[in-house]
PDB file of C-alpha atoms in Angstrom:
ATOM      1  CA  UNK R   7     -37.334  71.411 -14.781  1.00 47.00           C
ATOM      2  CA  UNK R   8     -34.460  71.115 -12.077  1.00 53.00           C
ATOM      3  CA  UNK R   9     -31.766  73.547 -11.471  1.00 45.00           C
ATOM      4  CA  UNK R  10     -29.159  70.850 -12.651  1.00 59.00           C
ATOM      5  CA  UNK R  11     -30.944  70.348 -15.985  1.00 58.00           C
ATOM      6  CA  UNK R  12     -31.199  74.208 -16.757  1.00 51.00           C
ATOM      7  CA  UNK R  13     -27.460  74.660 -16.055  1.00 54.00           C
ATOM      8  CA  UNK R  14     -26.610  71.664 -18.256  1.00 58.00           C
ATOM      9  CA  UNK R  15     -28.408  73.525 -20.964  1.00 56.00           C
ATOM     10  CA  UNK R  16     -27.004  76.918 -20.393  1.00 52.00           C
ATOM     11  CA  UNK R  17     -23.729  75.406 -19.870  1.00 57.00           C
ATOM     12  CA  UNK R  18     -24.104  73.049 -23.411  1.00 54.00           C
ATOM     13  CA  UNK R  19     -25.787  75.882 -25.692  1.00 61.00           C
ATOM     14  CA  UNK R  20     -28.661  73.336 -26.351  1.00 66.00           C
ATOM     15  CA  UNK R  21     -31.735  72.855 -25.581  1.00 79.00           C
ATOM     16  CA  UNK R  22     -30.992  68.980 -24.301  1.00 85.00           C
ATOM     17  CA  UNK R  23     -29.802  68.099 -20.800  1.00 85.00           C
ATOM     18  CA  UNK R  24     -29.524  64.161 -20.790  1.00 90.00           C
ATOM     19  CA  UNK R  25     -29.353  61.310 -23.173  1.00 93.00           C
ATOM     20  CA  UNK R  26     -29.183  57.592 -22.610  1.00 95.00           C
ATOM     21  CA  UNK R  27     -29.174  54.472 -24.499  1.00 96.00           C
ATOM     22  CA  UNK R  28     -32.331  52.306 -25.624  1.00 94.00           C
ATOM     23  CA  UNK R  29     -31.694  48.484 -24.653  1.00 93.00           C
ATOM     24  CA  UNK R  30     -34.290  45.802 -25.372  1.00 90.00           C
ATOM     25  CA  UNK R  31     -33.706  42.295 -23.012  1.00 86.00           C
ATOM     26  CA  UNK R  32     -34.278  38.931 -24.365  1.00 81.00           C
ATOM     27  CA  UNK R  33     -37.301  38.607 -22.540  1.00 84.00           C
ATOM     28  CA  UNK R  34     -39.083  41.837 -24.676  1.00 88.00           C
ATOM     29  CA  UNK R  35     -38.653  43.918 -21.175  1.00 92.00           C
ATOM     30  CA  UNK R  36     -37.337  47.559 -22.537  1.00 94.00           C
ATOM     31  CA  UNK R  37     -34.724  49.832 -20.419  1.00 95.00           C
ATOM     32  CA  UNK R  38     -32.504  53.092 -20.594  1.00 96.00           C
ATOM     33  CA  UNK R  39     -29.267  52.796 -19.806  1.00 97.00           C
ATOM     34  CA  UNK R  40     -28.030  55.965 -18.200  1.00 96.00           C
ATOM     35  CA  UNK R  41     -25.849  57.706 -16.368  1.00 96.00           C
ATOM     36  CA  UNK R  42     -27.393  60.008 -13.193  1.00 94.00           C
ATOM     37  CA  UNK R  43     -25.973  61.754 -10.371  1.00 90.00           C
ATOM     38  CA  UNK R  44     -27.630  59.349  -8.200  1.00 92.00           C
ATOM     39  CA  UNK R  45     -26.804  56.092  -8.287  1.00 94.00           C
ATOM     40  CA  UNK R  46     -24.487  56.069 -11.119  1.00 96.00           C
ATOM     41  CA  UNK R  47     -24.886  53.915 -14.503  1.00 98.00           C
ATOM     42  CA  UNK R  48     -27.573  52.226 -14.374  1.00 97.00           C
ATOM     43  CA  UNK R  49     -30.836  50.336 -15.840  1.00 96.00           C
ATOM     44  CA  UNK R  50     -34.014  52.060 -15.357  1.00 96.00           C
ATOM     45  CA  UNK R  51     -37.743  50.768 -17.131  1.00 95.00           C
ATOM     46  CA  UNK R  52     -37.658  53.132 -20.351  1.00 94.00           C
ATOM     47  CA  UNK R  53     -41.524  53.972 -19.797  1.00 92.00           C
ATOM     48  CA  UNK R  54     -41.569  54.506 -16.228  1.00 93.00           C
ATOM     49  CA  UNK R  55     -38.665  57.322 -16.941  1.00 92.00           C
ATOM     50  CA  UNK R  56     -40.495  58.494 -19.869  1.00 92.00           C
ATOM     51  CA  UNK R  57     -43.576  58.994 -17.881  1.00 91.00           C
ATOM     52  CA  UNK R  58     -41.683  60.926 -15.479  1.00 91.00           C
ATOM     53  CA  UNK R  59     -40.067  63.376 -17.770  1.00 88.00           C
ATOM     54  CA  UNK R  60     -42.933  64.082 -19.832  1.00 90.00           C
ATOM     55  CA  UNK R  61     -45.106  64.476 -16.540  1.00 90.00           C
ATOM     56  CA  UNK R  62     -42.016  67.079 -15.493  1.00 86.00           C
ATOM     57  CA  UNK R  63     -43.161  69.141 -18.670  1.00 86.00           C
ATOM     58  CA  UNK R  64     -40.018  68.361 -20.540  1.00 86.00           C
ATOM     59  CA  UNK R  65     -39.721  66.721 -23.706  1.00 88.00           C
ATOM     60  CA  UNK R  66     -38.491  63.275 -25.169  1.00 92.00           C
ATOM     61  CA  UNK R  67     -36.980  62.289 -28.038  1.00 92.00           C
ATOM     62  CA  UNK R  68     -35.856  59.179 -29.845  1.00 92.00           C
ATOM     63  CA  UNK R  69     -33.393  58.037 -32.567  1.00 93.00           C
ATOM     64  CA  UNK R  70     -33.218  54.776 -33.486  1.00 93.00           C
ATOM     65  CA  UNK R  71     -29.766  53.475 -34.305  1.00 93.00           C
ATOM     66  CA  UNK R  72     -29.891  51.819 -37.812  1.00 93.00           C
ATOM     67  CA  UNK R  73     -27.317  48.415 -39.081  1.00 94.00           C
ATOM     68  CA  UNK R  74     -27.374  47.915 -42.338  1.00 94.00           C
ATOM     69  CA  UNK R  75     -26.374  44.691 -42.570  1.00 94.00           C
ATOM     70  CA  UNK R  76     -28.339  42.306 -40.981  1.00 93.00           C
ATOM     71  CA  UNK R  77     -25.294  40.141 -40.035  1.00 94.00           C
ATOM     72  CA  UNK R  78     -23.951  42.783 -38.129  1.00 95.00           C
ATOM     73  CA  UNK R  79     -26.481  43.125 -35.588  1.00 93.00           C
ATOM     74  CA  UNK R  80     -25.794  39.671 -33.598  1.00 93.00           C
ATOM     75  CA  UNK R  81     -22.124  41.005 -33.135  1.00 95.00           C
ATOM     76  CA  UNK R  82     -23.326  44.646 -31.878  1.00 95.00           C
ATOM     77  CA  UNK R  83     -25.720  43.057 -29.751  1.00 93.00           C
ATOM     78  CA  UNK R  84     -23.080  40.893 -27.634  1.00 94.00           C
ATOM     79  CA  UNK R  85     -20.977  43.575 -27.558  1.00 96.00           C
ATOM     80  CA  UNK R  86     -23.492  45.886 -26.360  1.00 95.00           C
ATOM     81  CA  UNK R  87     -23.937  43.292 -23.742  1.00 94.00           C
ATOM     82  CA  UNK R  88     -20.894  43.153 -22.594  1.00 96.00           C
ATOM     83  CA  UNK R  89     -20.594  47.056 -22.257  1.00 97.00           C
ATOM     84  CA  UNK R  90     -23.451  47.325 -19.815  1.00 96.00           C
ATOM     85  CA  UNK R  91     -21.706  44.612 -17.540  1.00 96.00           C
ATOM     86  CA  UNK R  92     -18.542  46.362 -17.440  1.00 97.00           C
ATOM     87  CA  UNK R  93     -20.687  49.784 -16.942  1.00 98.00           C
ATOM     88  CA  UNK R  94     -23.415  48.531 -14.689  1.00 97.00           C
ATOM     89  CA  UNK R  95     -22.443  50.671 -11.539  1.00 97.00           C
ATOM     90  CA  UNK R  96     -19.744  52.692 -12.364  1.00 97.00           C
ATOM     91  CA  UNK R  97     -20.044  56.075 -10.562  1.00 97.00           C
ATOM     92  CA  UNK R  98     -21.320  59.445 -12.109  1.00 94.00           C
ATOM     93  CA  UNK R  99     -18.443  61.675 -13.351  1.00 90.00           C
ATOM     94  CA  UNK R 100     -16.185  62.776  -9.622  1.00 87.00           C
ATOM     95  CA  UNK R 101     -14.340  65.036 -11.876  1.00 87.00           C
ATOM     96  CA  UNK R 102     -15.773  68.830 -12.199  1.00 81.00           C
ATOM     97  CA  UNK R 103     -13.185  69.693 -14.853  1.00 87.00           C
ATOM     98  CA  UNK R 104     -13.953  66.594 -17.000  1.00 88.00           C
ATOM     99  CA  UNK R 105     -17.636  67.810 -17.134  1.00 82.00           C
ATOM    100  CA  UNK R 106     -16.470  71.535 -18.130  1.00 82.00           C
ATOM    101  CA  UNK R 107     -13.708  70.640 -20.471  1.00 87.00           C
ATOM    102  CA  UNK R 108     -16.293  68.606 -22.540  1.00 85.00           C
ATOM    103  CA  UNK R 109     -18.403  71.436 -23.783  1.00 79.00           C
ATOM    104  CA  UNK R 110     -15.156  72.307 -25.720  1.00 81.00           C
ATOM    105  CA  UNK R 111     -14.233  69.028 -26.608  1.00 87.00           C
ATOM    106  CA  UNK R 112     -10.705  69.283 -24.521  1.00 88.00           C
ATOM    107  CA  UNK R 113     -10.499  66.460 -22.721  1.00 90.00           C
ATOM    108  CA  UNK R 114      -7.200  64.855 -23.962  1.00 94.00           C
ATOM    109  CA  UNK R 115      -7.514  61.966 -21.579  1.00 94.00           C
ATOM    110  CA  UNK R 116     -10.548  58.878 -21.324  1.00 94.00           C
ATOM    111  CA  UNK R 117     -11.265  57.745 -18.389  1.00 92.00           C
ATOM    112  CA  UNK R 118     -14.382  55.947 -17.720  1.00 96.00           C
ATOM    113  CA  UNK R 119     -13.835  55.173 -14.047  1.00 95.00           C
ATOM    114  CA  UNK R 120     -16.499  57.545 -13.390  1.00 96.00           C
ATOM    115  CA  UNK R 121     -19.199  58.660 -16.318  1.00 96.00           C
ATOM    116  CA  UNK R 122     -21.446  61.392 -16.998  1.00 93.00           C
ATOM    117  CA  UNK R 123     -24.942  60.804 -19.117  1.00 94.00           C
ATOM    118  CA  UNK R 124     -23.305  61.644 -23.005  1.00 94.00           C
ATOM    119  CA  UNK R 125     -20.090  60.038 -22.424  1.00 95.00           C
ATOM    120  CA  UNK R 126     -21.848  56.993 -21.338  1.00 97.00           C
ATOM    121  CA  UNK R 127     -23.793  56.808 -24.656  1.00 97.00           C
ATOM    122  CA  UNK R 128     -20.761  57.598 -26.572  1.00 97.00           C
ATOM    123  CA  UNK R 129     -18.360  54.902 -25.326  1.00 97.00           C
ATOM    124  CA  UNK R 130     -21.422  52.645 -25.623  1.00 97.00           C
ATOM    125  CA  UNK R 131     -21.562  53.433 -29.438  1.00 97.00           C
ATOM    126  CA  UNK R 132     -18.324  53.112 -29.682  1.00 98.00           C
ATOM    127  CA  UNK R 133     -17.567  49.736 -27.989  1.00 97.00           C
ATOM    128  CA  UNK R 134     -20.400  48.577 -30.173  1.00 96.00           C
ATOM    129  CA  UNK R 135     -18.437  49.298 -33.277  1.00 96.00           C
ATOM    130  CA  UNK R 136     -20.556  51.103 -34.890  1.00 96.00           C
ATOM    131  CA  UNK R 137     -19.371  55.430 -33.974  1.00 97.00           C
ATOM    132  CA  UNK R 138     -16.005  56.150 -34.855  1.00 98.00           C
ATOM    133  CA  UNK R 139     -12.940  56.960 -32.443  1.00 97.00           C
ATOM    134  CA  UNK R 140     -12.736  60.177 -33.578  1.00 96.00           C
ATOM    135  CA  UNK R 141     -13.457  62.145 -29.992  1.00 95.00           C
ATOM    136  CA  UNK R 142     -13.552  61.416 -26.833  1.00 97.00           C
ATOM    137  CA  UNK R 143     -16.102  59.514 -25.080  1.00 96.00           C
ATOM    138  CA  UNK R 144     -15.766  62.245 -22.561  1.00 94.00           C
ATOM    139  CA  UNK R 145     -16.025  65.411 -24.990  1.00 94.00           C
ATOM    140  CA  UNK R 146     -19.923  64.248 -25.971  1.00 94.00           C
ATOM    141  CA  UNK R 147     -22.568  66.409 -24.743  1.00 91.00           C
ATOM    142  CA  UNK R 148     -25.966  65.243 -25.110  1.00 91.00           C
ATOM    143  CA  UNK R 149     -26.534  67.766 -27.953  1.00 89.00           C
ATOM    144  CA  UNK R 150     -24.242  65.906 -30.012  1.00 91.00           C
ATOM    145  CA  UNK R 151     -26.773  63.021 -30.451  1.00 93.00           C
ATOM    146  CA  UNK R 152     -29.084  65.397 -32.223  1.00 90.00           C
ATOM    147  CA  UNK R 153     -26.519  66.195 -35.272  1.00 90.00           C
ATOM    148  CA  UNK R 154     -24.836  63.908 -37.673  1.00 91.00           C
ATOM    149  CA  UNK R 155     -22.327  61.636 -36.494  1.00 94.00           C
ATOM    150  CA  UNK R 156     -19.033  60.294 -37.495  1.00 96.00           C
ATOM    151  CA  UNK R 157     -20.779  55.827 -37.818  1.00 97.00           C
ATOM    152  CA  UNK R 158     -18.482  53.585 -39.103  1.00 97.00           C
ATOM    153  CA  UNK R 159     -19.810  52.901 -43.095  1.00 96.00           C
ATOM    154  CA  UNK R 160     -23.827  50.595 -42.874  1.00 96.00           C
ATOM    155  CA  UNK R 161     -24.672  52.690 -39.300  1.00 96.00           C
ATOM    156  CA  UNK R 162     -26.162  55.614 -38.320  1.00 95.00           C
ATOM    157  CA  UNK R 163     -29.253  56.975 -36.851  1.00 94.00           C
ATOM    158  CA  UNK R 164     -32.747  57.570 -38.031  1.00 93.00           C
ATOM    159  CA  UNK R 165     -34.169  60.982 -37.813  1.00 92.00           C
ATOM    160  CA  UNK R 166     -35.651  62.462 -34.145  1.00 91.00           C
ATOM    161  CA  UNK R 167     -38.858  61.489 -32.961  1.00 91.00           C
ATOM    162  CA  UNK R 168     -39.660  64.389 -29.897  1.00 91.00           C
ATOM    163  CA  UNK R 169     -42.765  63.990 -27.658  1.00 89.00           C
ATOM    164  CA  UNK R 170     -44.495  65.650 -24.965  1.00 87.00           C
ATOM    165  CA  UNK R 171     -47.351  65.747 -23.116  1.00 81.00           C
ATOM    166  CA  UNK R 172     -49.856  68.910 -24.055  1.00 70.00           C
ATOM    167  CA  UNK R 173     -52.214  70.454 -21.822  1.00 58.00           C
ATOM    168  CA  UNK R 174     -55.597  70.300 -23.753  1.00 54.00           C
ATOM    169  CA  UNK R 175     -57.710  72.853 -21.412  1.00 58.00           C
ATOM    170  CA  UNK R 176     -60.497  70.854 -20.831  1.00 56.00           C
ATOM    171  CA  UNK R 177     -60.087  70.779 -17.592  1.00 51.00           C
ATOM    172  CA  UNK R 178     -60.846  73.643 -14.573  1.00 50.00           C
ATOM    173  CA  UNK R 179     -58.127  75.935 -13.592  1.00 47.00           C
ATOM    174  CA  UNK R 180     -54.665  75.322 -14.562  1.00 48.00           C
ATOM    175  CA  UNK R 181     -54.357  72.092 -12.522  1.00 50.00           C
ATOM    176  CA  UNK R 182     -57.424  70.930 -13.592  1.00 48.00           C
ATOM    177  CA  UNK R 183     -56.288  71.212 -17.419  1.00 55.00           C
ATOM    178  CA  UNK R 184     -55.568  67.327 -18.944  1.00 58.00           C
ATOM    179  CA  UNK R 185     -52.674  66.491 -20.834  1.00 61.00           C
ATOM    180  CA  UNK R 186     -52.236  64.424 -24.374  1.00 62.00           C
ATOM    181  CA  UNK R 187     -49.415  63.024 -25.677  1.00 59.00           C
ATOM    182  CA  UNK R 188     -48.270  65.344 -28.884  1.00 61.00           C
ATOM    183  CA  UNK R 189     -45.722  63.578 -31.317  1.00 53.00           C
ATOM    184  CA  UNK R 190     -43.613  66.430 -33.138  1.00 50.00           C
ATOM    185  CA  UNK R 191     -40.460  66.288 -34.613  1.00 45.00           C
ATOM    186  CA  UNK R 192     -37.730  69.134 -34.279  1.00 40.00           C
ATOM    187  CA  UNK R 193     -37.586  71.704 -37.310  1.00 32.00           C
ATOM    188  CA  UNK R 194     -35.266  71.657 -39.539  1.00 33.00           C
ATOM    189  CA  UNK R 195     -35.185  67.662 -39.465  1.00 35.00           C
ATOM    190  CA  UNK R 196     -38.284  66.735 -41.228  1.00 32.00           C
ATOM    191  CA  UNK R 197     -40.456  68.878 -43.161  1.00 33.00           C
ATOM    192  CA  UNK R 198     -43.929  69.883 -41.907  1.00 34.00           C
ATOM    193  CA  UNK R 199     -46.960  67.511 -42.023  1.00 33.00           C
ATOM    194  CA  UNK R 200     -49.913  65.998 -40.033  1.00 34.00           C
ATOM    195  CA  UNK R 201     -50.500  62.452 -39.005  1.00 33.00           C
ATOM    196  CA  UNK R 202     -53.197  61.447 -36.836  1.00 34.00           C
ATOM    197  CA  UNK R 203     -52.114  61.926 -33.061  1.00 40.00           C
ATOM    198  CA  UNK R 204     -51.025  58.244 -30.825  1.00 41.00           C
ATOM    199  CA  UNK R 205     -52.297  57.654 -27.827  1.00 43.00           C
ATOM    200  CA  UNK R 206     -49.777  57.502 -24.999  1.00 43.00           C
ATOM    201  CA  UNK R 207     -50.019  53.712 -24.901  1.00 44.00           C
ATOM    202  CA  UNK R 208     -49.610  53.622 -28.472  1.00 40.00           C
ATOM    203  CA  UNK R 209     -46.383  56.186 -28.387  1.00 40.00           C
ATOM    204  CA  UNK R 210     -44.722  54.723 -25.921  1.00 41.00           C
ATOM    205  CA  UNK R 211     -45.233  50.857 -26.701  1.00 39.00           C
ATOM    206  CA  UNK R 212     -44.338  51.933 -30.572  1.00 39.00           C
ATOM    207  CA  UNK R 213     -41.101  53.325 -29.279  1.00 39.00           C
ATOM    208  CA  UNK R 214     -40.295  50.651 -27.343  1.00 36.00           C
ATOM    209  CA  UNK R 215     -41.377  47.836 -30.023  1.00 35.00           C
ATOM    210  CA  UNK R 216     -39.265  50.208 -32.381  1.00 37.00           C
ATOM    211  CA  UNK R 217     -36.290  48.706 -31.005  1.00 34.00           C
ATOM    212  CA  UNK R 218     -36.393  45.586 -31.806  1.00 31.00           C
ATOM    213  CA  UNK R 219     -36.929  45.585 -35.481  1.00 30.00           C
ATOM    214  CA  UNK R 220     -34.506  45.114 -38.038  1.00 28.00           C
ATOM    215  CA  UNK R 221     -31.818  45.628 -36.368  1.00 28.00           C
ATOM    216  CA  UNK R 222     -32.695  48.674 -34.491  1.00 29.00           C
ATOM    217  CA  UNK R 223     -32.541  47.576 -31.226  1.00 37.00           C
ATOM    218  CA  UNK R 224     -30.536  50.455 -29.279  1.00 43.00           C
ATOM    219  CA  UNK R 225     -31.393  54.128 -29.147  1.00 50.00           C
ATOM    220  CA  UNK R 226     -30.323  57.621 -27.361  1.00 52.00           C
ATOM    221  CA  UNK R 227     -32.859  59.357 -25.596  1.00 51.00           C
ATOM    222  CA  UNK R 228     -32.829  62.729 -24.822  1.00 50.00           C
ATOM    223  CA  UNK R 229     -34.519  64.607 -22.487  1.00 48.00           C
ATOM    224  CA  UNK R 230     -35.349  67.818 -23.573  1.00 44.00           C
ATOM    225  CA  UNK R 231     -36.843  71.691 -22.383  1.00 43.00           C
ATOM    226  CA  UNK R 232     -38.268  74.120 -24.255  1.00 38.00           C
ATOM    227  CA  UNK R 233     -37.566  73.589 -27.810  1.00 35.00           C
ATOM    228  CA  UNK R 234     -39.324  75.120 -30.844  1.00 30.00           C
ATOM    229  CA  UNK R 235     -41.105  72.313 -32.623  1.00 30.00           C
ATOM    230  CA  UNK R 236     -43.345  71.692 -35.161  1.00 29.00           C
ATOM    231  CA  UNK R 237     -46.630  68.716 -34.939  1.00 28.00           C
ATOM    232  CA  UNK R 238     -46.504  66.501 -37.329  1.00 25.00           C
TER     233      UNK R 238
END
């Protein structure tokens, strides 16, 4: 609901503002890797940040990166490791131009000395193996993570999972109204059907137990205002 995310949108054409990357620790504790203005790159807990953006009335969604082959995942997985140790702290994007220049994929240079939110996930995907070095880390935009992709052959991503909390009037006055958890998915992407409604525990937990099997242990997330969507 910030200034900065409605200019990223306007700026973008798209209805997305920010995008990180899924990871799931040894341990079973889940983060999001991202990219923000404060602090730089940087591991947040995925639910807490959730919470926070679906509280802000924006919307979340999820796509789960998928390996094929099962042998591959070990090998993504230490690489992905070794990305977020190099990354860990860099410093968010110092260079105006960069940021404008991507909407129009013309950066000709990469330089990661200092990262905005899409070009983190990018070079992520890419160190991984797994997205092709056909752009620039630095000409993403989070939009991009919501169409197909250029994945090296036994990758790619599932399709968008989008929630958001929905007022459901039972309470008094417009603060007093409560808020649900709505699953929908954006249209276009999967047909129209209903499924019984998850609880927020249950949404949240399943997204973050998500990453973890077969292989699909890593996934963008996108924060997201105002789009047209459908309940499933």
């Amino acid at each position: 609901r910030s200034l900065n995310s409605y200019a990223i949108r306007m700026f973008t054409n798209s209805k997305w503002d920010h995008c990180g990357i899924v990871v799931t620790t040894f341990k079973g504790q889940v983060y999001l890797f991202e990219a923000l203005a404060t602090g730089g790159a940087q591991l947040n807990y995925l639910e807490k940040r959730i919470t926070a953006e679906l509280s802000s009335g924006a919307q979340v969604g999820i796509r789960h990166l998928k390996v094929a082959n099962a042998r591959h995942v070990d090998a993504v997985k230490q690489k992905l490791q070794g990305f977020l140790r190099e990354m860990s702290g860099r410093p968010y994007e110092r260079n105006v131009a960069e940021l404008v220049r991507s909407n129009h994929a013309r950066n000709t240079e990469e330089d990661l000395s200092s990262v905005f939110c899409s070009e983190l996930v990018a070079a992520g995907l890419m160190e991984m193996g797994v997205l092709r070095r056909t752009k620039l880390s630095n000409n993403f935009v989070p939009g991009d993570f919501t169409a197909q992709m250029d994945f090296h052959e036994g990758y790619g991503f599932t399709n968008m999972l989008v929630f958001s909390y929905k007022s459901t009037g039972n309470g008094k006055g417009k603060k007093g109204k409560n808020k649900r958890l709505t699953r929908c998915v954006s249209i276009g992407e999967m047909g129209k059907r209903k499924v019984a409604q998850p609880s927020k525990q249950e949404s949240l937990k399943r997204s973050s137990d998500d990453t973890t099997d077969g292989g699909t242990f890593v996934s963008p997330l996108l924060g997201r205002r105002g789009a047209k969507t459908v309940k499933l």
